[in-house]
GROMACS .gro file of C-alpha atoms in nm:
model
  460
    1MET     CA    1   4.397  -0.937  -4.106
    2SER     CA    2   4.393  -1.318  -4.184
    3ALA     CA    3   4.087  -1.532  -4.247
    4SER     CA    4   4.144  -1.734  -3.926
    5GLN     CA    5   4.154  -1.413  -3.726
    6ASP     CA    6   3.837  -1.304  -3.907
    7ARG     CA    7   3.659  -1.622  -3.802
    8GLN     CA    8   3.784  -1.587  -3.444
    9HIS     CA    9   3.656  -1.232  -3.417
   10THR     CA   10   3.324  -1.314  -3.582
   11GLN     CA   11   3.274  -1.592  -3.325
   12GLN     CA   12   3.362  -1.367  -3.032
   13SER     CA   13   3.093  -1.109  -3.077
   14HIS     CA   14   2.772  -1.096  -3.271
   15LEU     CA   15   2.813  -0.716  -3.289
   16HIS     CA   16   3.165  -0.760  -3.429
   17PHE     CA   17   3.035  -1.015  -3.677
   18GLN     CA   18   2.773  -0.776  -3.813
   19MET     CA   19   3.022  -0.487  -3.826
   20TRP     CA   20   3.282  -0.702  -4.008
   21ASP     CA   21   3.043  -0.823  -4.278
   22THR     CA   22   2.879  -0.489  -4.330
   23TYR     CA   23   3.160  -0.238  -4.302
   24LEU     CA   24   3.510  -0.374  -4.256
   25ASN     CA   25   3.508  -0.617  -4.547
   26ARG     CA   26   3.392  -0.336  -4.773
   27LEU     CA   27   3.651  -0.091  -4.641
   28ASN     CA   28   3.940  -0.338  -4.668
   29THR     CA   29   3.837  -0.420  -5.025
   30LEU     CA   30   3.782  -0.068  -5.158
   31TRP     CA   31   4.034   0.141  -4.971
   32SER     CA   32   4.284   0.139  -5.270
   33VAL     CA   33   4.146   0.374  -5.538
   34GLU     CA   34   4.266   0.280  -5.891
   35TYR     CA   35   4.244   0.520  -6.194
   36HIS     CA   36   4.278   0.395  -6.549
   37ASP     CA   37   4.371   0.663  -6.802
   38ALA     CA   38   4.176   0.647  -7.123
   39PRO     CA   39   4.378   0.707  -7.438
   40LEU     CA   40   4.359   1.065  -7.551
   41HIS     CA   41   4.401   0.972  -7.913
   42SER     CA   42   4.391   0.665  -8.126
   43GLU     CA   43   4.701   0.446  -8.115
   44ARG     CA   44   4.665   0.350  -8.478
   45VAL     CA   45   4.893   0.505  -8.741
   46ALA     CA   46   4.733   0.804  -8.898
   47ALA     CA   47   4.647   0.753  -9.257
   48LYS     CA   48   4.762   0.990  -9.511
   49PRO     CA   49   4.508   1.254  -9.605
   50SER     CA   50   4.334   1.164  -9.915
   51SER     CA   51   4.122   1.461  -9.981
   52LEU     CA   52   4.183   1.828  -9.992
   53LYS     CA   53   3.977   1.881  -9.676
   54GLU     CA   54   4.180   1.635  -9.482
   55LYS     CA   55   4.499   1.786  -9.612
   56ILE     CA   56   4.386   2.123  -9.480
   57LEU     CA   57   4.262   1.992  -9.136
   58SER     CA   58   4.549   1.756  -9.066
   59PRO     CA   59   4.800   2.026  -8.975
   60VAL     CA   60   4.539   2.191  -8.755
   61LYS     CA   61   4.473   1.868  -8.566
   62LYS     CA   62   4.844   1.810  -8.510
   63PHE     CA   63   4.880   2.164  -8.378
   64ILE     CA   64   4.590   2.118  -8.138
   65VAL     CA   65   4.728   1.786  -8.016
   66ARG     CA   66   5.077   1.929  -7.964
   67THR     CA   67   4.923   2.228  -7.776
   68VAL     CA   68   4.670   2.042  -7.553
   69GLN     CA   69   4.881   1.732  -7.481
   70PRO     CA   70   5.108   1.899  -7.220
   71LEU     CA   71   4.805   2.044  -7.040
   72ILE     CA   72   4.633   1.707  -7.027
   73GLU     CA   73   4.949   1.540  -6.903
   74HIS     CA   74   4.979   1.808  -6.629
   75VAL     CA   75   4.621   1.749  -6.524
   76GLY     CA   76   4.676   1.371  -6.517
   77LEU     CA   77   4.987   1.411  -6.306
   78ARG     CA   78   4.797   1.629  -6.060
   79GLN     CA   79   4.513   1.379  -6.048
   80ASP     CA   80   4.762   1.097  -5.974
   81ARG     CA   81   4.895   1.294  -5.680
   82MET     CA   82   4.539   1.347  -5.549
   83LEU     CA   83   4.468   0.978  -5.588
   84ASP     CA   84   4.784   0.891  -5.397
   85ALA     CA   85   4.679   1.123  -5.117
   86GLN     CA   86   4.328   0.971  -5.119
   87ARG     CA   87   4.474   0.622  -5.100
   88GLU     CA   88   4.689   0.723  -4.805
   89PHE     CA   89   4.384   0.874  -4.630
   90ASN     CA   90   4.173   0.567  -4.702
   91ALA     CA   91   4.448   0.337  -4.576
   92ALA     CA   92   4.482   0.542  -4.255
   93THR     CA   93   4.103   0.544  -4.208
   94VAL     CA   94   4.074   0.169  -4.258
   95GLN     CA   95   4.366   0.111  -4.024
   96SER     CA   96   4.206   0.333  -3.759
   97VAL     CA   97   3.873   0.157  -3.795
   98ASN     CA   98   4.042  -0.183  -3.771
   99GLY     CA   99   4.230  -0.072  -3.461
  100LEU     CA  100   3.910   0.071  -3.306
  101VAL     CA  101   3.722  -0.251  -3.376
  102GLU     CA  102   4.003  -0.454  -3.221
  103LEU     CA  103   3.998  -0.225  -2.915
  104ILE     CA  104   3.622  -0.254  -2.887
  105ASP     CA  105   3.646  -0.627  -2.932
  106GLU     CA  106   3.901  -0.647  -2.649
  107ASP     CA  107   3.671  -0.439  -2.426
  108LEU     CA  108   3.377  -0.656  -2.519
  109LYS     CA  109   3.583  -0.964  -2.449
  110SER     CA  110   3.678  -0.827  -2.105
  111ILE     CA  111   3.318  -0.731  -2.036
  112ARG     CA  112   3.201  -1.070  -2.156
  113GLN     CA  113   3.446  -1.243  -1.926
  114GLU     CA  114   3.339  -1.027  -1.633
  115VAL     CA  115   2.971  -1.089  -1.706
  116SER     CA  116   3.042  -1.460  -1.740
  117ALA     CA  117   3.223  -1.463  -1.404
  118GLN     CA  118   2.939  -1.270  -1.240
  119PHE     CA  119   2.686  -1.501  -1.400
  120GLN     CA  120   2.872  -1.802  -1.265
  121THR     CA  121   2.880  -1.639  -0.920
  122PHE     CA  122   2.509  -1.564  -0.947
  123GLN     CA  123   2.442  -1.919  -1.060
  124GLN     CA  124   2.634  -2.053  -0.761
  125SER     CA  125   2.441  -1.818  -0.528
  126LEU     CA  126   2.117  -1.926  -0.690
  127ASP     CA  127   2.208  -2.291  -0.643
  128THR     CA  128   2.298  -2.224  -0.280
  129PHE     CA  129   1.969  -2.038  -0.231
  130GLN     CA  130   1.783  -2.328  -0.390
  131LEU     CA  131   1.949  -2.569  -0.150
  132ASN     CA  132   1.870  -2.343   0.148
  133LEU     CA  133   1.512  -2.307   0.025
  134GLU     CA  134   1.475  -2.681   0.002
  135ALA     CA  135   1.623  -2.719   0.353
  136PHE     CA  136   1.387  -2.448   0.482
  137GLN     CA  137   1.094  -2.621   0.314
  138GLN     CA  138   1.189  -2.944   0.485
  139LYS     CA  139   1.208  -2.767   0.822
  140LEU     CA  140   0.877  -2.595   0.750
  141ASP     CA  141   0.716  -2.927   0.667
  142MET     CA  142   0.863  -3.069   0.987
  143PHE     CA  143   0.733  -2.772   1.187
  144GLN     CA  144   0.392  -2.810   1.024
  145GLU     CA  145   0.389  -3.174   1.123
  146HIS     CA  146   0.486  -3.088   1.482
  147PHE     CA  147   0.225  -2.811   1.489
  148GLU     CA  148  -0.045  -3.047   1.370
  149ARG     CA  149   0.056  -3.297   1.637
  150LEU     CA  150   0.049  -3.022   1.899
  151GLN     CA  151  -0.288  -2.900   1.775
  152SER     CA  152  -0.422  -3.253   1.791
  153PHE     CA  153  -0.281  -3.294   2.141
  154ILE     CA  154  -0.435  -2.963   2.255
  155ASP     CA  155  -0.770  -3.056   2.103
  156ASN     CA  156  -0.765  -3.390   2.280
  157ARG     CA  157  -0.671  -3.225   2.608
  158LEU     CA  158  -0.945  -2.967   2.567
  159GLU     CA  159  -1.195  -3.241   2.507
  160GLN     CA  160  -1.081  -3.398   2.832
  161ILE     CA  161  -1.069  -3.067   3.023
  162GLU     CA  162  -1.403  -2.920   2.906
  163PRO     CA  163  -1.614  -3.158   3.119
  164ARG     CA  164  -1.392  -3.078   3.416
  165ILE     CA  165  -1.430  -2.704   3.352
  166GLU     CA  166  -1.805  -2.743   3.340
  167ALA     CA  167  -1.792  -2.938   3.664
  168PHE     CA  168  -1.566  -2.670   3.815
  169ASP     CA  169  -1.806  -2.393   3.706
  170THR     CA  170  -2.090  -2.588   3.863
  171ALA     CA  171  -1.888  -2.624   4.183
  172ILE     CA  172  -1.816  -2.248   4.187
  173TRP     CA  173  -2.183  -2.168   4.133
  174THR     CA  174  -2.274  -2.408   4.413
  175PHE     CA  175  -2.009  -2.250   4.637
  176GLU     CA  176  -2.143  -1.899   4.569
  177ARG     CA  177  -2.496  -2.011   4.650
  178ARG     CA  178  -2.373  -2.171   4.971
  179LYS     CA  179  -2.176  -1.857   5.052
  180GLU     CA  180  -2.491  -1.647   5.009
  181ALA     CA  181  -2.681  -1.889   5.227
  182LEU     CA  182  -2.408  -1.877   5.494
  183GLU     CA  183  -2.414  -1.496   5.487
  184ILE     CA  184  -2.787  -1.499   5.539
  185ASP     CA  185  -2.747  -1.759   5.814
  186HIS     CA  186  -2.478  -1.538   5.970
  187ILE     CA  187  -2.715  -1.243   5.978
  188LEU     CA  188  -2.992  -1.456   6.128
  189LEU     CA  189  -2.747  -1.598   6.380
  190ASN     CA  190  -2.642  -1.248   6.486
  191GLN     CA  191  -3.007  -1.157   6.529
  192LYS     CA  192  -3.068  -1.465   6.743
  193LEU     CA  193  -2.755  -1.398   6.948
  194GLY     CA  194  -2.873  -1.041   6.998
  195GLN     CA  195  -3.210  -1.165   7.118
  196LEU     CA  196  -3.034  -1.413   7.343
  197ALA     CA  197  -2.818  -1.135   7.488
  198ASP     CA  198  -3.129  -0.923   7.548
  199ALA     CA  199  -3.288  -1.215   7.733
  200PHE     CA  200  -2.978  -1.265   7.948
  201GLN     CA  201  -2.966  -0.892   8.017
  202GLN     CA  202  -3.324  -0.892   8.138
  203GLN     CA  203  -3.262  -1.187   8.370
  204LEU     CA  204  -2.916  -1.083   8.490
  205SER     CA  205  -2.907  -0.708   8.443
  206GLU     CA  206  -2.618  -0.659   8.687
  207SER     CA  207  -2.386  -0.920   8.536
  208ASP     CA  208  -2.075  -0.763   8.372
  209ALA     CA  209  -2.017  -1.070   8.154
  210CYS     CA  210  -2.369  -1.052   8.019
  211SER     CA  211  -2.331  -0.682   7.949
  212HIS     CA  212  -2.012  -0.748   7.757
  213LEU     CA  213  -2.185  -1.029   7.562
  214GLN     CA  214  -2.473  -0.799   7.478
  215GLN     CA  215  -2.235  -0.525   7.366
  216VAL     CA  216  -2.043  -0.757   7.134
  217LEU     CA  217  -2.323  -0.961   6.982
  218SER     CA  218  -2.630  -0.734   6.975
  219ASP     CA  219  -2.469  -0.424   6.825
  220LYS     CA  220  -2.734  -0.335   6.568
  221GLU     CA  221  -2.509  -0.098   6.374
  222ARG     CA  222  -2.245  -0.369   6.327
  223GLN     CA  223  -2.508  -0.607   6.199
  224ASP     CA  224  -2.635  -0.342   5.958
  225ASP     CA  225  -2.280  -0.277   5.840
  226TYR     CA  226  -2.231  -0.643   5.764
  227ARG     CA  227  -2.565  -0.663   5.585
  228TYR     CA  228  -2.465  -0.372   5.362
  229LEU     CA  229  -2.135  -0.538   5.271
  230VAL     CA  230  -2.330  -0.848   5.169
  231PHE     CA  231  -2.564  -0.625   4.968
  232GLU     CA  232  -2.267  -0.461   4.793
  233ASN     CA  233  -2.122  -0.799   4.700
  234LEU     CA  234  -2.453  -0.908   4.554
  235HIS     CA  235  -2.562  -0.595   4.366
  236ARG     CA  236  -2.272  -0.349   4.334
  237GLY     CA  237  -2.078  -0.577   4.101
  238ASP     CA  238  -1.739  -0.746   4.085
  239GLU     CA  239  -1.459  -0.538   4.235
  240ARG     CA  240  -1.239  -0.573   3.924
  241ASP     CA  241  -1.523  -0.454   3.702
  242ILE     CA  242  -1.572  -0.152   3.929
  243GLN     CA  243  -1.198  -0.076   3.910
  244ARG     CA  244  -1.207  -0.084   3.529
  245ARG     CA  245  -1.491   0.166   3.537
  246LEU     CA  246  -1.299   0.397   3.771
  247THR     CA  247  -0.967   0.383   3.583
  248GLY     CA  248  -1.055   0.692   3.376
  249TYR     CA  249  -1.042   0.911   3.688
  250MET     CA  250  -0.675   0.837   3.757
  251GLN     CA  251  -0.559   1.109   3.518
  252TYR     CA  252  -0.690   1.378   3.755
  253TYR     CA  253  -0.482   1.254   4.051
  254GLU     CA  254  -0.144   1.196   3.888
  255ASN     CA  255   0.152   1.323   4.094
  256CYS     CA  256  -0.083   1.406   4.383
  257SER     CA  257  -0.057   1.320   4.752
  258ALA     CA  258  -0.302   1.310   5.040
  259VAL     CA  259  -0.592   1.204   4.817
  260LEU     CA  260  -0.908   1.130   5.016
  261ASP     CA  261  -1.161   0.866   4.906
  262VAL     CA  262  -1.485   0.955   5.085
  263GLY     CA  263  -1.712   0.653   5.129
  264CYS     CA  264  -1.435   0.417   5.019
  265GLY     CA  265  -1.660   0.108   5.053
  266ARG     CA  266  -1.476  -0.209   4.946
  267GLY     CA  267  -1.172   0.001   4.845
  268GLU     CA  268  -1.181  -0.033   4.465
  269PHE     CA  269  -1.058   0.322   4.402
  270LEU     CA  270  -0.809   0.306   4.689
  271GLU     CA  271  -0.653   0.001   4.526
  272LEU     CA  272  -0.616   0.193   4.197
  273LEU     CA  273  -0.449   0.483   4.377
  274THR     CA  274  -0.215   0.244   4.556
  275GLU     CA  275  -0.125   0.064   4.233
  276HIS     CA  276  -0.030   0.404   4.081
  277GLN     CA  277   0.179   0.485   4.391
  278ILE     CA  278  -0.042   0.779   4.489
  279GLU     CA  279  -0.052   0.857   4.860
  280SER     CA  280  -0.415   0.818   4.965
  281TYR     CA  281  -0.653   0.700   5.234
  282GLY     CA  282  -1.025   0.640   5.268
  283ILE     CA  283  -1.299   0.700   5.520
  284ASP     CA  284  -1.631   0.523   5.567
  285THR     CA  285  -1.893   0.504   5.840
  286ASN     CA  286  -1.937   0.133   5.775
  287ARG     CA  287  -1.703  -0.044   6.019
  288THR     CA  288  -1.720  -0.371   5.827
  289MET     CA  289  -1.616  -0.194   5.506
  290VAL     CA  290  -1.322  -0.030   5.686
  291HIS     CA  291  -1.205  -0.367   5.821
  292TYR     CA  292  -1.245  -0.515   5.474
  293CYS     CA  293  -1.018  -0.242   5.326
  294ARG     CA  294  -0.761  -0.282   5.602
  295HIS     CA  295  -0.757  -0.656   5.542
  296LYS     CA  296  -0.648  -0.578   5.184
  297GLY     CA  297  -0.364  -0.358   5.314
  298LEU     CA  298  -0.533  -0.024   5.239
  299GLN     CA  299  -0.536   0.289   5.454
  300ALA     CA  300  -0.895   0.332   5.579
  301GLN     CA  301  -1.058   0.499   5.876
  302GLU     CA  302  -1.401   0.474   6.032
  303ALA     CA  303  -1.520   0.834   6.023
  304ASP     CA  304  -1.809   1.059   5.928
  305VAL     CA  305  -1.731   1.277   5.626
  306ILE     CA  306  -1.841   1.606   5.783
  307SER     CA  307  -1.661   1.550   6.113
  308HIS     CA  308  -1.347   1.429   5.937
  309LEU     CA  309  -1.330   1.723   5.696
  310GLU     CA  310  -1.394   1.976   5.973
  311ALA     CA  311  -1.092   1.839   6.162
  312LEU     CA  312  -0.854   1.881   5.865
  313PRO     CA  313  -0.652   2.199   5.799
  314ASP     CA  314  -0.756   2.410   5.502
  315ASP     CA  315  -0.581   2.347   5.168
  316SER     CA  316  -0.443   2.014   5.297
  317LEU     CA  317  -0.585   1.757   5.053
  318GLY     CA  318  -0.434   1.685   4.712
  319GLY     CA  319  -0.761   1.544   4.577
  320ILE     CA  320  -1.105   1.425   4.684
  321PHE     CA  321  -1.303   1.141   4.530
  322ILE     CA  322  -1.664   1.069   4.628
  323ALA     CA  323  -1.839   0.785   4.445
  324HIS     CA  324  -2.202   0.689   4.513
  325LEU     CA  325  -2.227   0.875   4.840
  326VAL     CA  326  -2.404   1.205   4.768
  327GLU     CA  327  -2.732   1.023   4.696
  328HIS     CA  328  -2.724   0.905   5.062
  329LEU     CA  329  -2.710   1.263   5.202
  330THR     CA  330  -2.974   1.521   5.275
  331LEU     CA  331  -2.960   1.852   5.091
  332ASP     CA  332  -2.813   2.033   5.393
  333GLU     CA  333  -2.550   1.762   5.443
  334LEU     CA  334  -2.458   1.770   5.073
  335GLN     CA  335  -2.413   2.147   5.072
  336GLN     CA  336  -2.203   2.132   5.388
  337VAL     CA  337  -1.984   1.854   5.243
  338LEU     CA  338  -1.925   2.053   4.922
  339ARG     CA  339  -1.827   2.366   5.116
  340LEU     CA  340  -1.587   2.165   5.332
  341CYS     CA  341  -1.436   1.996   5.023
  342PHE     CA  342  -1.366   2.335   4.870
  343ALA     CA  343  -1.206   2.458   5.192
  344LYS     CA  344  -0.985   2.155   5.250
  345LEU     CA  345  -0.878   2.100   4.888
  346GLN     CA  346  -0.550   2.248   4.766
  347PRO     CA  347  -0.567   2.501   4.481
  348HIS     CA  348  -0.577   2.356   4.129
  349LYS     CA  349  -0.676   2.011   4.263
  350TYR     CA  350  -0.984   1.808   4.171
  351LEU     CA  351  -1.305   1.705   4.342
  352ILE     CA  352  -1.489   1.428   4.156
  353LEU     CA  353  -1.842   1.317   4.240
  354GLU     CA  354  -2.002   1.008   4.084
  355THR     CA  355  -2.367   0.916   4.133
  356PRO     CA  356  -2.643   0.722   3.954
  357ASN     CA  357  -2.789   0.893   3.649
  358PRO     CA  358  -3.159   0.970   3.711
  359GLN     CA  359  -3.207   1.055   3.343
  360SER     CA  360  -3.194   0.681   3.271
  361LEU     CA  361  -3.521   0.511   3.366
  362TYR     CA  362  -3.344   0.175   3.373
  363THR     CA  363  -3.101   0.307   3.636
  364LEU     CA  364  -3.386   0.432   3.852
  365SER     CA  365  -3.591   0.114   3.826
  366HIS     CA  366  -3.312  -0.144   3.848
  367HIS     CA  367  -3.036   0.019   4.056
  368PHE     CA  368  -3.123   0.334   4.246
  369TYR     CA  369  -3.426   0.221   4.444
  370LYS     CA  370  -3.279  -0.124   4.501
  371ASP     CA  371  -3.060   0.036   4.769
  372LEU     CA  372  -3.298   0.139   5.046
  373SER     CA  373  -3.039   0.374   5.197
  374HIS     CA  374  -3.061   0.606   4.893
  375ARG     CA  375  -3.250   0.925   4.964
  376ASN     CA  376  -3.313   1.120   4.644
  377PRO     CA  377  -3.179   1.098   4.291
  378LEU     CA  378  -2.980   1.405   4.192
  379ASP     CA  379  -3.028   1.566   3.852
  380PRO     CA  380  -2.692   1.638   3.682
  381GLU     CA  381  -2.763   2.007   3.631
  382ALA     CA  382  -2.882   2.047   3.988
  383LEU     CA  383  -2.570   1.883   4.132
  384LEU     CA  384  -2.352   2.090   3.900
  385HIS     CA  385  -2.520   2.406   4.030
  386LEU     CA  386  -2.450   2.304   4.390
  387VAL     CA  387  -2.083   2.239   4.308
  388ASN     CA  388  -2.044   2.577   4.136
  389SER     CA  389  -2.221   2.748   4.425
  390SER     CA  390  -1.967   2.600   4.666
  391GLY     CA  391  -1.683   2.793   4.503
  392PHE     CA  392  -1.554   2.559   4.232
  393GLU     CA  393  -1.493   2.751   3.909
  394GLU     CA  394  -1.417   2.466   3.669
  395ALA     CA  395  -1.690   2.201   3.680
  396ARG     CA  396  -1.848   1.988   3.411
  397ILE     CA  397  -2.074   1.688   3.367
  398GLU     CA  398  -1.948   1.361   3.219
  399VAL     CA  399  -2.174   1.062   3.161
  400LYS     CA  400  -2.024   0.732   3.271
  401ASN     CA  401  -2.080   0.359   3.223
  402PRO     CA  402  -2.287   0.318   2.906
  403PHE     CA  403  -2.566   0.068   2.897
  404PRO     CA  404  -2.451  -0.277   2.776
  405ASP     CA  405  -2.470  -0.318   2.398
  406GLY     CA  406  -2.736  -0.528   2.234
  407ILE     CA  407  -3.019  -0.457   2.481
  408SER     CA  408  -3.155  -0.121   2.369
  409HIS     CA  409  -3.387  -0.131   2.071
  410ALA     CA  410  -3.229  -0.065   1.732
  411LYS     CA  411  -3.363   0.188   1.486
  412LEU     CA  412  -3.651   0.064   1.277
  413LEU     CA  413  -3.471   0.147   0.953
  414GLN     CA  414  -3.114   0.259   0.900
  415LYS     CA  415  -3.055   0.588   0.722
  416THR     CA  416  -2.943   0.419   0.400
  417LYS     CA  417  -3.260   0.214   0.394
  418VAL     CA  418  -3.473   0.521   0.457
  419GLU     CA  419  -3.313   0.692   0.160
  420GLN     CA  420  -3.406   0.397  -0.058
  421LEU     CA  421  -3.774   0.463  -0.003
  422ASN     CA  422  -3.933   0.626  -0.305
  423ASP     CA  423  -4.207   0.809  -0.122
  424ARG     CA  424  -4.074   1.135   0.031
  425ALA     CA  425  -4.353   1.146   0.286
  426LEU     CA  426  -4.270   0.792   0.393
  427GLN     CA  427  -3.902   0.887   0.425
  428GLU     CA  428  -3.987   1.178   0.655
  429TYR     CA  429  -4.215   0.954   0.859
  430PHE     CA  430  -3.948   0.693   0.922
  431GLU     CA  431  -3.680   0.957   0.992
  432THR     CA  432  -3.906   1.113   1.256
  433LEU     CA  433  -3.984   0.768   1.394
  434ASN     CA  434  -3.614   0.685   1.418
  435GLN     CA  435  -3.540   1.013   1.596
  436ASN     CA  436  -3.818   0.946   1.847
  437MET     CA  437  -3.692   0.591   1.896
  438GLN     CA  438  -3.340   0.722   1.963
  439GLN     CA  439  -3.473   0.970   2.219
  440LEU     CA  440  -3.672   0.691   2.381
  441ASN     CA  441  -3.359   0.473   2.394
  442ASP     CA  442  -3.166   0.759   2.556
  443ILE     CA  443  -3.436   0.802   2.820
  444ILE     CA  444  -3.482   0.434   2.901
  445TYR     CA  445  -3.131   0.297   2.835
  446GLY     CA  446  -2.914   0.601   2.907
  447TYR     CA  447  -2.577   0.600   3.080
  448LEU     CA  448  -2.595   0.431   3.419
  449ASP     CA  449  -2.393   0.697   3.605
  450TYR     CA  450  -2.260   1.048   3.565
  451ALA     CA  451  -1.977   1.241   3.725
  452ILE     CA  452  -1.918   1.603   3.822
  453ILE     CA  453  -1.550   1.678   3.760
  454SER     CA  454  -1.462   2.004   3.933
  455ARG     CA  455  -1.139   2.190   4.001
  456LYS     CA  456  -1.056   2.442   4.268
  457ILE     CA  457  -0.886   2.750   4.122
  458ARG     CA  458  -0.888   3.020   4.388
  459THR     CA  459  -0.794   2.972   4.752
  460SER     CA  460  -1.066   2.927   5.008
   0.00000   0.00000   0.00000
């Protein structure tokens, strides 16, 4: 292998360079084993023996030399053959190693070329990615600029709109107050028209026109119905809020038909049933409420609950819902309604009753007695007993409509703070105080309503 080739290979691979300097140079230098025979005897001319001793030993030495010389020559010849074989082996080994190194170097060169090509490809991809990243950054900066402009525009528009919104809210509040005033004026006007019709009737008792006027304008029940609708709008709450409260009951009427809403009122639950494509209708004794429901496209009838249920076939209803009606009934009427509900309800269908929760003092003081048509508050356990006594086998109490957050009094000390007190007696005192405070909160600020969810299992 020439020196130029050596330099080429040493430049191609650092591994090859180390291997060449360390191993190959040594192998290529030492692979030929040389053996130099040492003279077996002196080459100088033997001197003649001068003494008697030498004269005696000289023939012996010559005999030994003539005897051993052939053996030594045989051994030397054999050793030369071994050395020749060793040289051949060394030459073959060095040749094999050189060939292996050349093969490895070729593989390394191929790998190096492949890695170089891949590195160039990666470098190109990296450059392309860098360009795309820069383009994306430019677009992002542009988007950020547009977003800031839009944000500034929205802020400016909001500053312009906020006074208008405040003015609009003021106008709505004014409109609601005027609406309330007009409703009150409407009630007073009906009263005056009724008095006027009474006066005409007294003066012209035989006039058919006056009788018709008195029948239309002085109908006390119709005036009371209208007054109660106004009362509902003022104190019952927004219809959408009531629908959100009632949404949890929809699961009990899925895939049902002929669902009856007793005391449908303004039709909040009927609207939910209609939105879920459940066949349903409502009844109410308040004619104004019935007209209000019909005006919204709902199925409603003016009917008394007992008379209506008595006229229905047994096992004909796919569900019955009664919200805030049972507190208007006497005990005998309530028991009769429950018996009729059990008779008219299909097996495995639900009867749900919702009523104000008398276990909440806030409900009693702020809601229940505000409605003068309410008779008696119904204790949950008492109403549950009446439902079970009517034949329903699956019935349970569920509290509904929790008191708004942030009004009930918080605990004096949280549990973690109580545990930080060093005095054990003081810890027990505050724990007891917190428990009493929680019980007091439950009594004063308990759930506003509760429901009896019952299911008919056996046939009537």
